Amino acid sequence: MQLCFSHMDFLVGNREILEQMENVRVLPLFSDKVLHFFDCLSKKLIQSNEAKRYPDVIAYAFWIRRSSLERVRNQYKSNKQKMGRGVAFQIAPSNIPVQFAVSMTYALTAGNASIVRISDKKFEQVDIICGAVQAVLKDSCPELAPYICVARYPHNDEITQILTRMCDVRMIWGGNKTIANIRRATINARCIDLGFADRYSIAVFDADNYLKKDAGQVADDFYNDTYFSDQNACSSPRLIIWTGSKISEAKQQFWSELEKVVSEKYQMDPICSSDKLLKTAICAAEHPDIREVKESNLLVRIQLPSLYDDIMDYKGNCGYFFEYGVEDLQEIVPILKKECQTIAYIGDIEDKLRKIISDNGVKGVDRIVPVGHAADIAFVWDGLDLPNILSRQIGNV
């Protein structure tokens, strides 16, 4: 085991801590010492000039403030005793820099020790957060040092199997292929195994309501939901559904305002332009009636003559959107498959959307949020109540 772990590059913790992690005591759900740790980490990040360059790091810092976590803890207060399950082994995604820290937060607040494997892909956000975690563990919360390891290691089935054998919870963040590969490492009989797989999200805009809003603010909010993560986040809308009586007017205004925001804020890798061209060509080969609309490669939208059942097979990134207008919101039911995660909306339509999901027994859609909140971090994710799932309840008669 020592030889195996020597191949790991630790950003937080070390081999000795990792080897002893199975022996640490579990903690209560939302324990005071864990909330204190995250409050110290929040302050460290908010005060960091380096962190201030990255809105995703600052958003994470605000999410883990003591006051924020206290509000969540209050939602889980009951007369039931809840404790951690043990060790949580997490595989972080390679395309969302801060997600490793979010996953670590889920694990620790539920009372578990946390092992996080991060991608070989280098992000400064990862280094900033890990540096702050190390400083807090050293200066303010040394008692939590045995509970946290963050490490990189090359694809190695032996290491993955050993870490899997150690864990009581396994959380795999990534595509379906990543999940399948990691699951070749077998879990122990009582381990909870969670796979956060490939998902897609959509937006539903009431055109009449949109035209009453501040168009610039809506464009900023939608930019944050989509371009900020290059549409890599599962929660980033890729299909915009329009409803209402003034769809044409609303579309013209919305896309024009978004183009302004994108041209000011967004820098796109040149390869993305060819990727978008390829996506359109492949989609058009199967659906020749689609229409591509763009002023520049920064924002490409594909107008659909009908809501194809397979349209999400052609989804793209970095500002690549499908759009379709409906007369009745019931028309969207076929695309609300179990792979559909989030609906971001504009207008007084949340109740209608929830009724459609309920009446039609829809298997997809785990979140319905206003535009601008698709990327918000939450403790209920992919339809899973993580504080409850990642902890155990000590029952009575």
mmCIF file of C-alpha atoms in Angstrom:
data_model
loop_
_atom_site.group_PDB
_atom_site.id
_atom_site.type_symbol
_atom_site.label_atom_id
_atom_site.label_comp_id
_atom_site.label_asym_id
_atom_site.label_seq_id
_atom_site.Cartn_x
_atom_site.Cartn_y
_atom_site.Cartn_z
ATOM 1 C CA MET A 1 0.000 0.000 0.000
ATOM 2 C CA GLN A 2 2.825 2.391 0.804
ATOM 3 C CA LEU A 3 4.410 1.790 -2.595
ATOM 4 C CA CYS A 4 1.043 2.298 -4.250
ATOM 5 C CA PHE A 5 0.337 5.592 -2.481
ATOM 6 C CA SER A 6 3.825 6.865 -3.282
ATOM 7 C CA HIS A 7 2.558 7.519 -6.820
ATOM 8 C CA MET A 8 0.076 10.078 -5.510
ATOM 9 C CA ASP A 9 0.678 13.833 -5.613
ATOM 10 C CA PHE A 10 -0.957 15.302 -2.495
ATOM 11 C CA LEU A 11 -2.308 18.864 -2.607
ATOM 12 C CA VAL A 12 -3.878 18.491 0.835
ATOM 13 C CA GLY A 13 -2.821 15.840 3.331
ATOM 14 C CA ASN A 14 -0.180 13.175 2.827
ATOM 15 C CA ARG A 15 0.322 9.443 2.569
ATOM 16 C CA GLU A 16 0.417 8.943 6.334
ATOM 17 C CA ILE A 17 -2.930 10.712 6.780
ATOM 18 C CA LEU A 18 -4.430 8.678 3.952
ATOM 19 C CA GLU A 19 -3.245 5.381 5.395
ATOM 20 C CA GLN A 20 -4.865 6.202 8.755
ATOM 21 C CA MET A 21 -8.098 7.642 7.409
ATOM 22 C CA GLU A 22 -10.129 4.461 7.947
ATOM 23 C CA ASN A 23 -9.444 4.831 11.670
ATOM 24 C CA VAL A 24 -10.746 8.377 12.202
ATOM 25 C CA ARG A 25 -13.986 8.850 14.074
ATOM 26 C CA VAL A 26 -17.075 9.872 12.164
ATOM 27 C CA LEU A 27 -18.686 13.206 13.006
ATOM 28 C CA PRO A 28 -22.289 14.316 13.464
ATOM 29 C CA LEU A 29 -24.172 15.797 10.530
ATOM 30 C CA PHE A 30 -23.181 19.482 10.200
ATOM 31 C CA SER A 31 -20.909 19.323 13.241
ATOM 32 C CA ASP A 32 -19.687 22.544 14.838
ATOM 33 C CA LYS A 33 -16.033 21.770 14.117
ATOM 34 C CA VAL A 34 -16.761 21.222 10.403
ATOM 35 C CA LEU A 35 -18.812 24.409 10.143
ATOM 36 C CA HIS A 36 -15.997 26.287 11.893
ATOM 37 C CA PHE A 37 -13.493 24.889 9.407
ATOM 38 C CA PHE A 38 -15.556 25.992 6.417
ATOM 39 C CA ASP A 39 -16.177 29.423 7.909
ATOM 40 C CA CYS A 40 -12.415 29.904 8.315
ATOM 41 C CA LEU A 41 -11.885 28.656 4.760
ATOM 42 C CA SER A 42 -14.537 31.046 3.476
ATOM 43 C CA LYS A 43 -12.872 34.027 5.120
ATOM 44 C CA LYS A 44 -9.464 32.960 3.841
ATOM 45 C CA LEU A 45 -10.716 32.782 0.263
ATOM 46 C CA ILE A 46 -12.765 35.974 0.364
ATOM 47 C CA GLN A 47 -9.718 37.877 1.626
ATOM 48 C CA SER A 48 -7.413 36.367 -1.010
ATOM 49 C CA ASN A 49 -6.461 38.633 -3.899
ATOM 50 C CA GLU A 50 -5.733 35.547 -6.002
ATOM 51 C CA ALA A 51 -9.176 34.090 -5.310
ATOM 52 C CA LYS A 52 -10.872 37.348 -6.245
ATOM 53 C CA ARG A 53 -9.770 36.796 -9.841
ATOM 54 C CA TYR A 54 -12.076 33.769 -10.042
ATOM 55 C CA PRO A 55 -15.817 34.298 -9.514
ATOM 56 C CA ASP A 56 -16.353 30.542 -9.111
ATOM 57 C CA VAL A 57 -13.953 30.458 -6.157
ATOM 58 C CA ILE A 58 -15.656 33.440 -4.529
ATOM 59 C CA ALA A 59 -19.094 31.908 -5.140
ATOM 60 C CA TYR A 60 -17.891 28.755 -3.384
ATOM 61 C CA ALA A 61 -16.476 30.845 -0.530
ATOM 62 C CA PHE A 62 -19.810 32.545 0.021
ATOM 63 C CA TRP A 63 -21.646 29.212 -0.103
ATOM 64 C CA ILE A 64 -19.552 27.803 2.766
ATOM 65 C CA ARG A 65 -19.932 30.799 5.103
ATOM 66 C CA ARG A 66 -21.017 29.876 8.625
ATOM 67 C CA SER A 67 -24.333 31.701 8.206
ATOM 68 C CA SER A 68 -25.021 29.893 4.941
ATOM 69 C CA LEU A 69 -24.253 26.443 6.338
ATOM 70 C CA GLU A 70 -26.191 27.199 9.524
ATOM 71 C CA ARG A 71 -29.300 27.805 7.414
ATOM 72 C CA VAL A 72 -28.843 24.418 5.788
ATOM 73 C CA ARG A 73 -28.176 22.749 9.154
ATOM 74 C CA ASN A 74 -31.445 24.148 10.482
ATOM 75 C CA GLN A 75 -33.289 22.425 7.638
ATOM 76 C CA TYR A 76 -31.935 19.073 8.839
ATOM 77 C CA LYS A 77 -32.562 19.557 12.544
ATOM 78 C CA SER A 78 -34.724 16.831 14.047
ATOM 79 C CA ASN A 79 -34.796 14.534 17.007
ATOM 80 C CA LYS A 80 -32.996 11.915 14.931
ATOM 81 C CA GLN A 81 -29.305 11.318 15.532
ATOM 82 C CA LYS A 82 -27.322 11.430 12.288
ATOM 83 C CA MET A 83 -23.647 10.588 11.881
ATOM 84 C CA GLY A 84 -21.208 10.153 9.032
ATOM 85 C CA ARG A 85 -20.816 6.822 7.281
ATOM 86 C CA GLY A 86 -17.005 6.770 7.360
ATOM 87 C CA VAL A 87 -14.673 7.589 4.463
ATOM 88 C CA ALA A 88 -15.955 9.262 1.282
ATOM 89 C CA PHE A 89 -13.840 8.669 -1.840
ATOM 90 C CA GLN A 90 -14.583 11.164 -4.577
ATOM 91 C CA ILE A 91 -13.542 11.372 -8.224
ATOM 92 C CA ALA A 92 -13.729 15.027 -9.250
ATOM 93 C CA PRO A 93 -14.617 16.071 -12.829
ATOM 94 C CA SER A 94 -11.950 17.416 -15.161
ATOM 95 C CA ASN A 95 -13.970 20.316 -16.571
ATOM 96 C CA ILE A 96 -15.391 22.125 -13.508
ATOM 97 C CA PRO A 97 -12.444 23.411 -11.404
ATOM 98 C CA VAL A 98 -14.275 24.078 -8.131
ATOM 99 C CA GLN A 99 -16.391 20.915 -8.100
ATOM 100 C CA PHE A 100 -13.778 18.990 -6.118
ATOM 101 C CA ALA A 101 -14.256 21.436 -3.242
ATOM 102 C CA VAL A 102 -18.041 21.247 -3.484
ATOM 103 C CA SER A 103 -17.853 17.458 -3.284
ATOM 104 C CA MET A 104 -15.475 17.684 -0.324
ATOM 105 C CA THR A 105 -17.992 19.969 1.392
ATOM 106 C CA TYR A 106 -20.799 17.468 0.880
ATOM 107 C CA ALA A 107 -18.674 14.706 2.395
ATOM 108 C CA LEU A 108 -17.384 16.632 5.415
ATOM 109 C CA THR A 109 -20.668 18.287 6.399
ATOM 110 C CA ALA A 110 -22.270 14.829 6.401
ATOM 111 C CA GLY A 111 -19.663 13.731 8.968
ATOM 112 C CA ASN A 112 -17.282 11.784 6.730
ATOM 113 C CA ALA A 113 -13.557 11.857 6.134
ATOM 114 C CA SER A 114 -12.857 12.980 2.572
ATOM 115 C CA ILE A 115 -10.503 11.643 -0.088
ATOM 116 C CA VAL A 116 -10.712 13.548 -3.374
ATOM 117 C CA ARG A 117 -8.945 12.540 -6.542
ATOM 118 C CA ILE A 118 -8.619 15.538 -8.850
ATOM 119 C CA SER A 119 -7.852 15.631 -12.539
ATOM 120 C CA ASP A 120 -4.358 15.986 -13.983
ATOM 121 C CA LYS A 121 -5.691 19.044 -15.799
ATOM 122 C CA LYS A 122 -4.252 22.068 -14.007
ATOM 123 C CA PHE A 123 -6.512 24.874 -12.777
ATOM 124 C CA GLU A 124 -5.309 27.789 -10.670
ATOM 125 C CA GLN A 125 -8.626 27.670 -8.795
ATOM 126 C CA VAL A 126 -7.693 24.213 -7.484
ATOM 127 C CA ASP A 127 -4.311 25.435 -6.245
ATOM 128 C CA ILE A 128 -5.873 28.492 -4.580
ATOM 129 C CA ILE A 129 -8.496 26.484 -2.707
ATOM 130 C CA CYS A 130 -6.077 23.726 -1.694
ATOM 131 C CA GLY A 131 -3.558 26.289 -0.457
ATOM 132 C CA ALA A 132 -6.268 27.926 1.649
ATOM 133 C CA VAL A 133 -7.393 24.531 3.022
ATOM 134 C CA GLN A 134 -3.822 23.714 4.062
ATOM 135 C CA ALA A 135 -3.439 27.094 5.786
ATOM 136 C CA VAL A 136 -6.713 26.715 7.700
ATOM 137 C CA LEU A 137 -5.856 23.175 8.802
ATOM 138 C CA LYS A 138 -2.474 24.350 10.044
ATOM 139 C CA ASP A 139 -3.502 27.594 11.743
ATOM 140 C CA SER A 140 -7.118 27.174 12.862
ATOM 141 C CA CYS A 141 -8.423 23.625 12.576
ATOM 142 C CA PRO A 142 -5.601 21.062 13.025
ATOM 143 C CA GLU A 143 -8.082 18.558 14.454
ATOM 144 C CA LEU A 144 -9.604 18.182 10.972
ATOM 145 C CA ALA A 145 -6.308 17.453 9.212
ATOM 146 C CA PRO A 146 -6.861 13.660 9.499
ATOM 147 C CA TYR A 147 -10.155 14.058 7.629
ATOM 148 C CA ILE A 148 -8.972 15.598 4.350
ATOM 149 C CA CYS A 149 -6.807 14.374 1.486
ATOM 150 C CA VAL A 150 -6.829 15.892 -1.986
ATOM 151 C CA ALA A 151 -4.532 14.217 -4.481
ATOM 152 C CA ARG A 152 -3.720 13.583 -8.105
ATOM 153 C CA TYR A 153 -2.589 10.255 -9.449
ATOM 154 C CA PRO A 154 -2.292 8.850 -12.957
ATOM 155 C CA HIS A 155 -4.913 6.375 -14.129
ATOM 156 C CA ASN A 156 -4.083 3.436 -11.926
ATOM 157 C CA ASP A 157 -6.583 0.657 -11.258
ATOM 158 C CA GLU A 158 -4.622 -0.554 -8.219
ATOM 159 C CA ILE A 159 -4.798 2.806 -6.415
ATOM 160 C CA THR A 160 -8.456 3.245 -7.315
ATOM 161 C CA GLN A 161 -9.290 -0.227 -6.012
ATOM 162 C CA ILE A 162 -7.437 0.349 -2.729
ATOM 163 C CA LEU A 163 -9.175 3.689 -2.157
ATOM 164 C CA THR A 164 -12.507 2.125 -3.085
ATOM 165 C CA ARG A 165 -11.906 -0.708 -0.618
ATOM 166 C CA MET A 166 -11.270 1.898 2.100
ATOM 167 C CA CYS A 167 -14.407 3.917 1.491
ATOM 168 C CA ASP A 168 -17.949 3.806 2.822
ATOM 169 C CA VAL A 169 -19.182 6.298 0.217
ATOM 170 C CA ARG A 170 -17.994 6.665 -3.364
ATOM 171 C CA MET A 171 -18.933 9.724 -5.415
ATOM 172 C CA ILE A 172 -18.011 9.763 -9.096
ATOM 173 C CA TRP A 173 -18.373 13.075 -10.892
ATOM 174 C CA GLY A 174 -17.967 12.833 -14.646
ATOM 175 C CA GLY A 175 -19.299 11.401 -17.842
ATOM 176 C CA ASN A 176 -20.857 7.980 -18.270
ATOM 177 C CA LYS A 177 -17.555 6.577 -19.530
ATOM 178 C CA THR A 178 -15.679 7.817 -16.452
ATOM 179 C CA ILE A 179 -18.274 6.278 -14.163
ATOM 180 C CA ALA A 180 -18.103 2.940 -15.986
ATOM 181 C CA ASN A 181 -14.301 2.905 -15.759
ATOM 182 C CA ILE A 182 -14.206 3.731 -12.038
ATOM 183 C CA ARG A 183 -16.882 1.149 -11.283
ATOM 184 C CA ARG A 184 -14.559 -1.590 -12.415
ATOM 185 C CA ALA A 185 -13.165 -1.110 -8.897
ATOM 186 C CA THR A 186 -15.574 -3.045 -6.697
ATOM 187 C CA ILE A 187 -17.055 -1.509 -3.562
ATOM 188 C CA ASN A 188 -17.567 -3.188 -0.211
ATOM 189 C CA ALA A 189 -21.011 -4.525 0.637
ATOM 190 C CA ARG A 190 -22.246 -1.526 2.640
ATOM 191 C CA CYS A 191 -20.688 1.216 0.513
ATOM 192 C CA ILE A 192 -22.991 3.878 -0.943
ATOM 193 C CA ASP A 193 -22.057 4.387 -4.618
ATOM 194 C CA LEU A 194 -23.196 7.611 -6.309
ATOM 195 C CA GLY A 195 -22.566 8.383 -9.967
ATOM 196 C CA PHE A 196 -23.183 11.935 -11.190
ATOM 197 C CA ALA A 197 -23.468 11.139 -14.871
ATOM 198 C CA ASP A 198 -23.907 13.009 -18.150
ATOM 199 C CA ARG A 199 -26.947 15.283 -17.984
ATOM 200 C CA TYR A 200 -28.339 18.155 -20.007
ATOM 201 C CA SER A 201 -30.444 21.168 -19.127
ATOM 202 C CA ILE A 202 -32.907 23.457 -20.877
ATOM 203 C CA ALA A 203 -34.423 26.908 -20.457
ATOM 204 C CA VAL A 204 -38.066 27.884 -20.872
ATOM 205 C CA PHE A 205 -38.765 31.568 -21.565
ATOM 206 C CA ASP A 206 -42.169 33.241 -21.439
ATOM 207 C CA ALA A 207 -41.582 35.817 -24.188
ATOM 208 C CA ASP A 208 -44.200 38.277 -22.933
ATOM 209 C CA ASN A 209 -42.773 38.246 -19.425
ATOM 210 C CA TYR A 210 -39.201 38.522 -20.719
ATOM 211 C CA LEU A 211 -40.017 41.739 -22.600
ATOM 212 C CA LYS A 212 -41.006 43.354 -19.294
ATOM 213 C CA LYS A 213 -37.617 42.629 -17.719
ATOM 214 C CA ASP A 214 -34.244 44.375 -17.813
ATOM 215 C CA ALA A 215 -32.834 42.780 -20.973
ATOM 216 C CA GLY A 216 -29.235 43.502 -19.989
ATOM 217 C CA GLN A 217 -29.637 41.853 -16.598
ATOM 218 C CA VAL A 218 -31.258 38.789 -18.137
ATOM 219 C CA ALA A 219 -28.368 38.525 -20.603
ATOM 220 C CA ASP A 220 -25.858 38.727 -17.740
ATOM 221 C CA ASP A 221 -27.750 36.067 -15.785
ATOM 222 C CA PHE A 222 -27.948 33.730 -18.767
ATOM 223 C CA TYR A 223 -24.263 34.286 -19.489
ATOM 224 C CA ASN A 224 -23.435 33.154 -15.952
ATOM 225 C CA ASP A 225 -25.587 30.047 -16.406
ATOM 226 C CA THR A 226 -23.899 29.070 -19.665
ATOM 227 C CA TYR A 227 -20.736 30.759 -20.914
ATOM 228 C CA PHE A 228 -19.114 30.985 -17.512
ATOM 229 C CA SER A 229 -18.529 27.218 -17.538
ATOM 230 C CA ASP A 230 -18.279 26.942 -21.354
ATOM 231 C CA GLN A 231 -21.566 25.016 -21.022
ATOM 232 C CA ASN A 232 -19.566 22.180 -19.465
ATOM 233 C CA ALA A 233 -21.788 22.125 -16.391
ATOM 234 C CA CYS A 234 -24.724 19.732 -16.596
ATOM 235 C CA SER A 235 -26.908 22.587 -15.347
ATOM 236 C CA SER A 236 -26.046 24.867 -18.296
ATOM 237 C CA PRO A 237 -29.042 25.271 -20.625
ATOM 238 C CA ARG A 238 -28.474 24.095 -24.189
ATOM 239 C CA LEU A 239 -32.026 24.280 -25.532
ATOM 240 C CA ILE A 240 -34.196 27.386 -25.196
ATOM 241 C CA ILE A 241 -37.949 26.858 -25.403
ATOM 242 C CA TRP A 242 -39.998 29.957 -26.157
ATOM 243 C CA THR A 243 -43.649 30.351 -25.251
ATOM 244 C CA GLY A 244 -46.052 33.307 -25.387
ATOM 245 C CA SER A 245 -47.499 35.683 -27.990
ATOM 246 C CA LYS A 246 -44.409 37.816 -28.691
ATOM 247 C CA ILE A 247 -41.792 35.187 -29.358
ATOM 248 C CA SER A 248 -40.268 36.829 -32.439
ATOM 249 C CA GLU A 249 -39.757 40.177 -30.696
ATOM 250 C CA ALA A 250 -38.388 38.557 -27.538
ATOM 251 C CA LYS A 251 -35.950 36.351 -29.452
ATOM 252 C CA GLN A 252 -34.523 39.296 -31.359
ATOM 253 C CA GLN A 253 -33.973 41.308 -28.193
ATOM 254 C CA PHE A 254 -32.621 38.427 -26.097
ATOM 255 C CA TRP A 255 -30.022 37.213 -28.566
ATOM 256 C CA SER A 256 -28.933 40.751 -29.415
ATOM 257 C CA GLU A 257 -28.362 41.568 -25.734
ATOM 258 C CA LEU A 258 -26.575 38.279 -25.127
ATOM 259 C CA GLU A 259 -24.283 38.899 -28.107
ATOM 260 C CA LYS A 260 -23.228 42.196 -26.508
ATOM 261 C CA VAL A 261 -22.387 40.536 -23.197
ATOM 262 C CA VAL A 262 -20.525 37.669 -24.837
ATOM 263 C CA SER A 263 -18.436 39.952 -27.065
ATOM 264 C CA GLU A 264 -17.357 41.942 -23.986
ATOM 265 C CA LYS A 265 -16.680 39.082 -21.578
ATOM 266 C CA TYR A 266 -16.002 35.834 -23.371
ATOM 267 C CA GLN A 267 -12.777 34.495 -24.819
ATOM 268 C CA MET A 268 -13.231 31.353 -26.856
ATOM 269 C CA ASP A 269 -10.617 28.776 -27.785
ATOM 270 C CA PRO A 270 -10.316 28.730 -31.605
ATOM 271 C CA ILE A 271 -10.962 24.974 -31.690
ATOM 272 C CA CYS A 272 -14.482 25.660 -30.449
ATOM 273 C CA SER A 273 -15.391 27.333 -33.747
ATOM 274 C CA SER A 274 -14.612 24.203 -35.736
ATOM 275 C CA ASP A 275 -16.365 22.075 -33.126
ATOM 276 C CA LYS A 276 -19.534 24.135 -33.573
ATOM 277 C CA LEU A 277 -19.315 23.821 -37.354
ATOM 278 C CA LEU A 278 -18.939 20.070 -37.044
ATOM 279 C CA LYS A 279 -21.877 19.799 -34.625
ATOM 280 C CA THR A 280 -24.122 21.683 -37.043
ATOM 281 C CA ALA A 281 -23.032 19.559 -39.996
ATOM 282 C CA ILE A 282 -23.704 16.314 -38.140
ATOM 283 C CA CYS A 283 -27.096 17.534 -36.908
ATOM 284 C CA ALA A 284 -28.060 18.818 -40.374
ATOM 285 C CA ALA A 285 -27.195 15.468 -41.946
ATOM 286 C CA GLU A 286 -29.929 13.889 -39.816
ATOM 287 C CA HIS A 287 -32.256 16.905 -39.660
ATOM 288 C CA PRO A 288 -31.775 18.952 -42.855
ATOM 289 C CA ASP A 289 -34.534 21.443 -41.966
ATOM 290 C CA ILE A 290 -32.623 23.055 -39.087
ATOM 291 C CA ARG A 291 -31.426 26.645 -39.536
ATOM 292 C CA GLU A 292 -28.170 28.033 -38.155
ATOM 293 C CA VAL A 293 -28.198 31.678 -37.037
ATOM 294 C CA LYS A 294 -25.071 33.540 -35.948
ATOM 295 C CA GLU A 295 -23.370 36.908 -36.127
ATOM 296 C CA SER A 296 -20.081 35.426 -34.964
ATOM 297 C CA ASN A 297 -18.795 32.082 -33.776
ATOM 298 C CA LEU A 298 -19.115 33.281 -30.188
ATOM 299 C CA LEU A 299 -22.868 32.654 -30.276
ATOM 300 C CA VAL A 300 -24.349 29.993 -32.533
ATOM 301 C CA ARG A 301 -28.009 29.065 -32.355
ATOM 302 C CA ILE A 302 -29.822 26.341 -34.210
ATOM 303 C CA GLN A 303 -33.490 27.011 -34.906
ATOM 304 C CA LEU A 304 -35.538 23.826 -34.899
ATOM 305 C CA PRO A 305 -38.632 23.294 -37.068
ATOM 306 C CA SER A 306 -39.762 20.660 -34.583
ATOM 307 C CA LEU A 307 -38.653 19.374 -31.212
ATOM 308 C CA TYR A 308 -36.690 16.331 -32.284
ATOM 309 C CA ASP A 309 -36.593 13.513 -29.793
ATOM 310 C CA ASP A 310 -32.842 13.035 -30.295
ATOM 311 C CA ILE A 311 -31.826 16.706 -30.396
ATOM 312 C CA MET A 312 -29.594 16.494 -27.303
ATOM 313 C CA ASP A 313 -27.416 13.957 -29.090
ATOM 314 C CA TYR A 314 -26.058 16.956 -31.044
ATOM 315 C CA LYS A 315 -25.500 19.368 -28.159
ATOM 316 C CA GLY A 316 -22.388 21.532 -28.186
ATOM 317 C CA ASN A 317 -20.419 23.858 -25.922
ATOM 318 C CA CYS A 318 -19.019 27.375 -25.706
ATOM 319 C CA GLY A 319 -22.139 29.178 -26.851
ATOM 320 C CA TYR A 320 -24.041 26.595 -28.911
ATOM 321 C CA PHE A 321 -27.810 26.649 -28.456
ATOM 322 C CA PHE A 322 -30.926 25.061 -29.903
ATOM 323 C CA GLU A 323 -34.197 26.981 -29.802
ATOM 324 C CA TYR A 324 -37.817 26.174 -30.458
ATOM 325 C CA GLY A 325 -41.171 27.906 -29.962
ATOM 326 C CA VAL A 326 -44.178 26.079 -28.530
ATOM 327 C CA GLU A 327 -47.857 26.890 -28.409
ATOM 328 C CA ASP A 328 -48.405 24.556 -25.469
ATOM 329 C CA LEU A 329 -45.771 23.697 -22.861
ATOM 330 C CA GLN A 330 -46.956 20.083 -22.995
ATOM 331 C CA GLU A 331 -44.887 19.829 -26.176
ATOM 332 C CA ILE A 332 -41.679 19.692 -24.140
ATOM 333 C CA VAL A 333 -42.536 16.410 -22.391
ATOM 334 C CA PRO A 334 -40.602 14.166 -24.856
ATOM 335 C CA ILE A 335 -37.302 15.932 -24.076
ATOM 336 C CA LEU A 336 -37.718 15.733 -20.303
ATOM 337 C CA LYS A 337 -35.920 12.410 -20.236
ATOM 338 C CA LYS A 338 -34.077 11.090 -17.201
ATOM 339 C CA GLU A 339 -30.919 12.734 -18.579
ATOM 340 C CA CYS A 340 -32.558 16.175 -18.226
ATOM 341 C CA GLN A 341 -31.337 17.815 -15.028
ATOM 342 C CA THR A 342 -32.368 21.484 -14.775
ATOM 343 C CA ILE A 343 -35.016 23.764 -16.236
ATOM 344 C CA ALA A 344 -34.118 27.449 -15.973
ATOM 345 C CA TYR A 345 -37.130 29.665 -16.585
ATOM 346 C CA ILE A 346 -38.346 33.214 -17.109
ATOM 347 C CA GLY A 347 -41.932 34.109 -16.299
ATOM 348 C CA ASP A 348 -44.707 32.927 -14.032
ATOM 349 C CA ILE A 349 -44.461 29.342 -15.258
ATOM 350 C CA GLU A 350 -42.805 27.359 -12.469
ATOM 351 C CA ASP A 351 -46.098 25.864 -11.270
ATOM 352 C CA LYS A 352 -47.024 24.911 -14.843
ATOM 353 C CA LEU A 353 -43.711 23.162 -15.303
ATOM 354 C CA ARG A 354 -44.058 21.263 -12.041
ATOM 355 C CA LYS A 355 -47.592 20.179 -12.992
ATOM 356 C CA ILE A 356 -46.396 18.932 -16.377
ATOM 357 C CA ILE A 357 -43.718 16.859 -14.670
ATOM 358 C CA SER A 358 -46.180 15.450 -12.145
ATOM 359 C CA ASP A 359 -49.059 14.793 -14.555
ATOM 360 C CA ASN A 360 -46.841 13.060 -17.099
ATOM 361 C CA GLY A 361 -44.734 11.047 -14.665
ATOM 362 C CA VAL A 362 -41.578 12.564 -16.127
ATOM 363 C CA LYS A 363 -38.376 10.696 -15.195
ATOM 364 C CA GLY A 364 -36.088 13.670 -15.746
ATOM 365 C CA VAL A 365 -35.806 17.193 -14.263
ATOM 366 C CA ASP A 366 -34.323 17.456 -10.785
ATOM 367 C CA ARG A 367 -34.281 21.251 -10.538
ATOM 368 C CA ILE A 368 -36.502 24.136 -11.663
ATOM 369 C CA VAL A 369 -34.820 27.502 -11.079
ATOM 370 C CA PRO A 370 -35.042 31.086 -12.355
ATOM 371 C CA VAL A 371 -32.566 32.064 -15.051
ATOM 372 C CA GLY A 372 -29.356 33.175 -13.354
ATOM 373 C CA HIS A 373 -29.515 30.388 -10.764
ATOM 374 C CA ALA A 374 -28.787 27.317 -12.891
ATOM 375 C CA ALA A 375 -25.205 27.185 -11.601
ATOM 376 C CA ASP A 376 -26.096 27.725 -7.938
ATOM 377 C CA ILE A 377 -24.566 25.165 -5.580
ATOM 378 C CA ALA A 378 -27.041 23.205 -3.469
ATOM 379 C CA PHE A 379 -27.082 20.300 -1.025
ATOM 380 C CA VAL A 380 -29.819 18.578 -3.024
ATOM 381 C CA TRP A 381 -28.193 17.708 -6.356
ATOM 382 C CA ASP A 382 -29.297 15.496 -9.228
ATOM 383 C CA GLY A 383 -32.403 14.786 -7.187
ATOM 384 C CA LEU A 384 -30.355 13.423 -4.287
ATOM 385 C CA ASP A 385 -30.640 14.776 -0.743
ATOM 386 C CA LEU A 386 -26.918 14.504 -0.074
ATOM 387 C CA PRO A 387 -26.800 15.330 3.663
ATOM 388 C CA ASN A 388 -29.201 12.471 4.320
ATOM 389 C CA ILE A 389 -27.705 10.028 1.815
ATOM 390 C CA LEU A 390 -24.096 10.621 2.911
ATOM 391 C CA SER A 391 -24.905 10.202 6.605
ATOM 392 C CA ARG A 392 -26.570 7.429 8.567
ATOM 393 C CA GLN A 393 -29.460 7.737 10.973
ATOM 394 C CA ILE A 394 -29.285 6.045 14.366
ATOM 395 C CA GLY A 395 -32.866 4.962 14.826
ATOM 396 C CA ASN A 396 -34.975 3.753 17.732
ATOM 397 C CA VAL A 397 -38.186 1.810 18.194
#
